[in-house]
mmCIF file of C-alpha atoms in Angstrom:
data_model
loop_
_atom_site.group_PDB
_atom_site.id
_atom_site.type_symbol
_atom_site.label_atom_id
_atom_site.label_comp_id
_atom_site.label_asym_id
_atom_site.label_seq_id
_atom_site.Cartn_x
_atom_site.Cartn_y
_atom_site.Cartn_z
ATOM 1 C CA UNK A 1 16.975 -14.490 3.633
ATOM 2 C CA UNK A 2 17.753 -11.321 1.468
ATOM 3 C CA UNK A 3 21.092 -10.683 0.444
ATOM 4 C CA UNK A 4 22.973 -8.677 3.338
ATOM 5 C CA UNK A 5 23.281 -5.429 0.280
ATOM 6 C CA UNK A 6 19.888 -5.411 -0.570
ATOM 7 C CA UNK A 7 18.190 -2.979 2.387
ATOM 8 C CA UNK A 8 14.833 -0.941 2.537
ATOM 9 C CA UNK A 9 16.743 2.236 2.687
ATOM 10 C CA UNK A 10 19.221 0.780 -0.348
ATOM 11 C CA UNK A 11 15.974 0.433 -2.429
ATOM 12 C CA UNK A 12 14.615 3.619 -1.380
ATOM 13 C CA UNK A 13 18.035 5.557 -2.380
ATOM 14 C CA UNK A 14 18.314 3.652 -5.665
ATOM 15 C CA UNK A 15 14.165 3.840 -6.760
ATOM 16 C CA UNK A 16 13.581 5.478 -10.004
ATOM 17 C CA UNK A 17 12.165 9.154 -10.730
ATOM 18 C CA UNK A 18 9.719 6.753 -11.938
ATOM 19 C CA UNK A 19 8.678 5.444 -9.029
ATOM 20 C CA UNK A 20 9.534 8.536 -6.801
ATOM 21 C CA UNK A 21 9.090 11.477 -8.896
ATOM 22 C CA UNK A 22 9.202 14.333 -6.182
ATOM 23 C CA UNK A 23 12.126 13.063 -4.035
ATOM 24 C CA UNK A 24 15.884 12.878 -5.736
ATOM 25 C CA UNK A 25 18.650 10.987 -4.855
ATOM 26 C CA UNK A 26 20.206 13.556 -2.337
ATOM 27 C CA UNK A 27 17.422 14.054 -0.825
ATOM 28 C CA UNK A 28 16.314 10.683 0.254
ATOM 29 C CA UNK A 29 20.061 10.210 1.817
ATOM 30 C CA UNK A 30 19.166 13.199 3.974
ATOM 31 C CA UNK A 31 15.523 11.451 4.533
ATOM 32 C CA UNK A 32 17.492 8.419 6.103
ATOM 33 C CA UNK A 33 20.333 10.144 8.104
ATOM 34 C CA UNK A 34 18.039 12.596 9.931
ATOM 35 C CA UNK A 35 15.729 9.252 10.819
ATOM 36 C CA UNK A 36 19.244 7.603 11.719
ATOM 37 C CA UNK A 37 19.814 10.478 13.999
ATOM 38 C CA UNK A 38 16.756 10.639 15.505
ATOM 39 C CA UNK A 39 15.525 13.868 14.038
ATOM 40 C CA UNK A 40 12.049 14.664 12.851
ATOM 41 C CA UNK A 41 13.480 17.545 10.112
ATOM 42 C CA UNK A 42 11.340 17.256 7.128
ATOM 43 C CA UNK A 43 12.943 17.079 3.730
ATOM 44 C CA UNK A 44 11.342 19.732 0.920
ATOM 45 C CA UNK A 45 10.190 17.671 -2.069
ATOM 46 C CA UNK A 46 10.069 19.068 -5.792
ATOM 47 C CA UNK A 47 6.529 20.609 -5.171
ATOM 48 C CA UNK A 48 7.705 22.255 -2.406
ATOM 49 C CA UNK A 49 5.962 19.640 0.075
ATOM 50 C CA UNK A 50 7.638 18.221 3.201
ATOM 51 C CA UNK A 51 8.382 14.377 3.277
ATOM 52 C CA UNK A 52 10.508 12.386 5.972
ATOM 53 C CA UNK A 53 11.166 9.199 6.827
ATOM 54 C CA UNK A 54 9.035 7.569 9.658
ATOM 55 C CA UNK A 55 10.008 4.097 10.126
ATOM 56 C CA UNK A 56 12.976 2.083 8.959
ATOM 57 C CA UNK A 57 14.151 -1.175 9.418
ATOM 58 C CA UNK A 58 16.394 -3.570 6.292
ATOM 59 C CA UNK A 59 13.401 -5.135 5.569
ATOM 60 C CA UNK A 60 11.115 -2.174 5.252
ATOM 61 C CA UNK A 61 11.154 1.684 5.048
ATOM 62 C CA UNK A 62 8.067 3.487 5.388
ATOM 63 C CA UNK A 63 8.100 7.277 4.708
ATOM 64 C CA UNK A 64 5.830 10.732 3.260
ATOM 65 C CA UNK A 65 5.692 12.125 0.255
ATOM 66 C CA UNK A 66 3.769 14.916 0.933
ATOM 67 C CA UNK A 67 1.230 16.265 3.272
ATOM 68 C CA UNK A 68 -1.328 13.969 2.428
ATOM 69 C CA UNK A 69 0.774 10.846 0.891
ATOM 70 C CA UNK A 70 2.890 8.230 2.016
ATOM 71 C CA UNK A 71 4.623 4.786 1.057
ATOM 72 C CA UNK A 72 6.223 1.573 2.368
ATOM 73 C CA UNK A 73 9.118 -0.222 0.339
ATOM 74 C CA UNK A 74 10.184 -3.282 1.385
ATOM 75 C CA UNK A 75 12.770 -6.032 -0.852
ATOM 76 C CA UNK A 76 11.724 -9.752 -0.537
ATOM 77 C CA UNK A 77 12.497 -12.878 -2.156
ATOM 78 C CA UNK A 78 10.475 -14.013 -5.492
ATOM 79 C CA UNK A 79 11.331 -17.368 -6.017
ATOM 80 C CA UNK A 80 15.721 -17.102 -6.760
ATOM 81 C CA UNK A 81 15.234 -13.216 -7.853
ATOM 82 C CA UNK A 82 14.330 -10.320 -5.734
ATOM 83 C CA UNK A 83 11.166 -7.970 -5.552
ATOM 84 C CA UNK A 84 10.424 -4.420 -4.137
ATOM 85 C CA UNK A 85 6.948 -4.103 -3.188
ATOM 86 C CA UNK A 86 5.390 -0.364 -2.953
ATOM 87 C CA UNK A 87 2.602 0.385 -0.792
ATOM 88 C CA UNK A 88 1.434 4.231 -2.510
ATOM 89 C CA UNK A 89 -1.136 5.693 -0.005
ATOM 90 C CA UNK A 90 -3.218 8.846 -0.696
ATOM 91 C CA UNK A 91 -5.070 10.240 2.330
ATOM 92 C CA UNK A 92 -7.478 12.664 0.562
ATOM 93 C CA UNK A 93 -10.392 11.493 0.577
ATOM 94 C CA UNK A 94 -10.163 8.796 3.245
ATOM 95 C CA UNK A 95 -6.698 6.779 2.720
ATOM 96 C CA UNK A 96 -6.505 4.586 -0.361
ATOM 97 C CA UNK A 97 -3.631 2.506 -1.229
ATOM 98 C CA UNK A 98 -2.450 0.783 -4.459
ATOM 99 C CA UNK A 99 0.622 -1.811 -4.127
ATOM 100 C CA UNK A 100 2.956 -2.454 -6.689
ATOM 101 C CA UNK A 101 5.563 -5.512 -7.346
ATOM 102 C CA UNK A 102 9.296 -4.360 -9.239
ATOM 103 C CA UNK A 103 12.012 -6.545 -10.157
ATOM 104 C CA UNK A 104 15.371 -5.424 -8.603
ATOM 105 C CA UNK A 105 17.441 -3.677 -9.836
ATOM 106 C CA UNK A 106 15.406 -2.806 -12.753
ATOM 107 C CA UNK A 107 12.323 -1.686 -11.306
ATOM 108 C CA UNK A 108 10.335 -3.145 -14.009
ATOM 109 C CA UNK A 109 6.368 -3.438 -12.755
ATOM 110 C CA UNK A 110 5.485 -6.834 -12.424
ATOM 111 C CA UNK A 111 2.509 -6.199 -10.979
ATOM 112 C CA UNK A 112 -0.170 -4.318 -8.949
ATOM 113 C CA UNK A 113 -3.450 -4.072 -7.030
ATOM 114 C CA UNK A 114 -5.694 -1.897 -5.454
ATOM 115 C CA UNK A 115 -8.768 -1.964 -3.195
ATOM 116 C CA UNK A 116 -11.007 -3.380 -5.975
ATOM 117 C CA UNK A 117 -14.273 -2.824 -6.698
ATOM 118 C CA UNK A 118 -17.580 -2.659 -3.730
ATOM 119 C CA UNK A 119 -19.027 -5.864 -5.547
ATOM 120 C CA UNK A 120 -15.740 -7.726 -4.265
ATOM 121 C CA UNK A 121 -16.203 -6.475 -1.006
ATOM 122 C CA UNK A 122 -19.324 -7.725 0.112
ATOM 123 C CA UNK A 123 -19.759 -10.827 2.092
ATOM 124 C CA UNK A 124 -20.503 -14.483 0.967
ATOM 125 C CA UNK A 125 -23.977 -14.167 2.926
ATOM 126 C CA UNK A 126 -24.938 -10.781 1.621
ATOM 127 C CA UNK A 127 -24.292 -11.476 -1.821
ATOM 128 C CA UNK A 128 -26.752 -14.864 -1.532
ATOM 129 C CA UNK A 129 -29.233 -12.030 -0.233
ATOM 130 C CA UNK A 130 -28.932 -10.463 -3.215
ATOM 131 C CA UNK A 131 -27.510 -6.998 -1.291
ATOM 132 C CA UNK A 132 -25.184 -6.207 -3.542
ATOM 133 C CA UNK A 133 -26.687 -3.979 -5.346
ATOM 134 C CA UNK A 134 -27.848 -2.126 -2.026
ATOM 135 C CA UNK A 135 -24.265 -2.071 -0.802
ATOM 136 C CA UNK A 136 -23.170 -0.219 -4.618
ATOM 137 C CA UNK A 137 -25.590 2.233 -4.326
ATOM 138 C CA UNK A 138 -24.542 3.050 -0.705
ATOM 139 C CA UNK A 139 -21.028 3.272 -0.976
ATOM 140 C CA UNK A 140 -20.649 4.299 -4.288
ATOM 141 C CA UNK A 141 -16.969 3.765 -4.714
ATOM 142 C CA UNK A 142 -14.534 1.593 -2.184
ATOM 143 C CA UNK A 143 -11.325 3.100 -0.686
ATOM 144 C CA UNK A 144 -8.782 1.308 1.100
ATOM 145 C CA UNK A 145 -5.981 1.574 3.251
ATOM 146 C CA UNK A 146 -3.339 -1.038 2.986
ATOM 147 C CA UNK A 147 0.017 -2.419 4.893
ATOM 148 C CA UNK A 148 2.803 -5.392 3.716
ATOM 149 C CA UNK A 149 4.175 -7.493 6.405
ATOM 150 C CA UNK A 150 7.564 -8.906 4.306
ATOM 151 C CA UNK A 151 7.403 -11.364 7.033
ATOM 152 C CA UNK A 152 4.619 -13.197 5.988
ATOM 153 C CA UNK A 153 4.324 -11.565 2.206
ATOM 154 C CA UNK A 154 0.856 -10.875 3.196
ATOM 155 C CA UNK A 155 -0.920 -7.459 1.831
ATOM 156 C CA UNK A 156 -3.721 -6.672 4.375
ATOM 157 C CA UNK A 157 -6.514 -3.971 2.607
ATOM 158 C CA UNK A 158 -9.254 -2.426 5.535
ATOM 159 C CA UNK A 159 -11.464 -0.391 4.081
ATOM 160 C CA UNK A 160 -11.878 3.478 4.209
ATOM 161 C CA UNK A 161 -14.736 4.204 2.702
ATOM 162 C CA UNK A 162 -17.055 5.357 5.641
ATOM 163 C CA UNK A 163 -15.215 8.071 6.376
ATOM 164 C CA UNK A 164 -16.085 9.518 2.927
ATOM 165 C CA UNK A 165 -19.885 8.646 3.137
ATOM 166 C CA UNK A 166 -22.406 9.401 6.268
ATOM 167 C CA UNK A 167 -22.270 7.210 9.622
ATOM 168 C CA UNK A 168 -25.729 6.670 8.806
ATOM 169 C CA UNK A 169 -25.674 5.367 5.290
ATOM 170 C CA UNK A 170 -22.307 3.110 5.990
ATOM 171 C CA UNK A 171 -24.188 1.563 9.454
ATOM 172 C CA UNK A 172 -26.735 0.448 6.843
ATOM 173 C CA UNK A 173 -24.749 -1.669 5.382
ATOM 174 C CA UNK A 174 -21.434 -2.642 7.373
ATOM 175 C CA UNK A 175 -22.726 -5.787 8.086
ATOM 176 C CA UNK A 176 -22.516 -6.455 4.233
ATOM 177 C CA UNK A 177 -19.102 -5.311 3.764
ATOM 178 C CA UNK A 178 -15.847 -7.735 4.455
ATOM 179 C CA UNK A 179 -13.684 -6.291 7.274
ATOM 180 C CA UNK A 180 -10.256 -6.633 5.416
ATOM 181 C CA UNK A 181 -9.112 -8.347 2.251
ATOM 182 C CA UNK A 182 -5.588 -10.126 1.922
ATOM 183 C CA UNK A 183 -3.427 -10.497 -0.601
ATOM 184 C CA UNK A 184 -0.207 -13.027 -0.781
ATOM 185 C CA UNK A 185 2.829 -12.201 -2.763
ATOM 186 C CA UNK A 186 4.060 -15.047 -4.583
ATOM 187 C CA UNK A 187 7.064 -16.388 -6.698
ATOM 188 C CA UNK A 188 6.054 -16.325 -10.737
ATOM 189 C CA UNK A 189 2.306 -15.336 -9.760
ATOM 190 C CA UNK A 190 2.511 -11.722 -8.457
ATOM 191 C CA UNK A 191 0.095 -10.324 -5.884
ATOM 192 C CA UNK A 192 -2.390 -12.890 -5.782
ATOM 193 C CA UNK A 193 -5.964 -11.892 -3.318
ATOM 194 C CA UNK A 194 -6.167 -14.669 -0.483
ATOM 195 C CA UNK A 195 -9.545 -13.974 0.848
ATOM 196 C CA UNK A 196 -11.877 -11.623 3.138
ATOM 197 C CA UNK A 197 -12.881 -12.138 6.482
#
């Protein structure tokens, strides 16, 4: 169990400029009473965007950053220390997400990981077929959305990408391309990918 101080919404006050450039200190306070009081009043960031808080528990906060942006932060235990992982999504294109491991309290990056590359998306089967290649020239890059469950320390990456290419060319080759991708947070190791189904 987490210490009883160290809270989603604790992290989210304390983060670094670093780590949340457009949102200051006062602001995010206001982010987390309006959600505490039930109201949906969006909070103005530095470039003038709107950001709120959407869902808040101690163990995670989830919240925008901007019209097309959001972000989870939830604390966990790493081993006899603590960790904040960041979930960063960008919705432009199709959402994409990167996740990111700080130490607490310094917020030092101890690791990260994105959606990868198309080659390490396709399936056992399709790359004995050879169809990598055909899946590559298809897609042409790989987007991702992706969502921690501090439960289970499990990162869970579903891909994006056919919203940014045709129905027709992504039914061409869906049946080469891994549903999801996991990824397991662990003590000394960092985010370490689990496997694709």
């Amino acid at each position: 169990m987490l210490s009883a101080q160290i809270t989603a919404p604790l992290v989210f006050i304390k983060a670094p400029v670093s780590v949340l450039p457009t949102l200051d200190k006062n602001t995010r306070l206001d982010m987390v009473d309006y959600f505490k009081g039930g109201m949906a009043t969006a909070s103005a960031t530095s470039l003038n965007g709107e950001a709120r808080v959407t869902a808040m528990t101690d163990g995670q906060i989830e919240f925008t950053t901007s019209d097309n942006g959001r972000m989870t932060m939830s604390p966990v235990k790493y081993g006899r220390d603590t960790v904040i992982v960041v979930v960063k999504t960008v919705d432009l294109p199709a959402p994409d997400s990167r996740v990111e491991l700080y130490s607490w309290p310094a917020w030092d990056l101890l690791d990260s990981c994105d959606s990868g590359v198309i080659a390490d998306w396709v399936t056992p089967s399709a790359r004995k077929e050879n169809r990598t290649e055909d899946v590559e020239n298809a897609l042409g890059f790989m987007t991702a959305s992706a969502t921690f469950d501090p439960a289970t320390l499990t990162v869970t990456f579903v891909p994006t990408v056919a919203s940014v290419i045709t129905e027709k060319e992504f039914e061409k080759v869906s049946p080469y391309v891994s549903r999801t991708m996991t990824a397991k947070v662990k003590a000394g190791k960092g985010i370490v990918r689990d496997k694709w189904k």
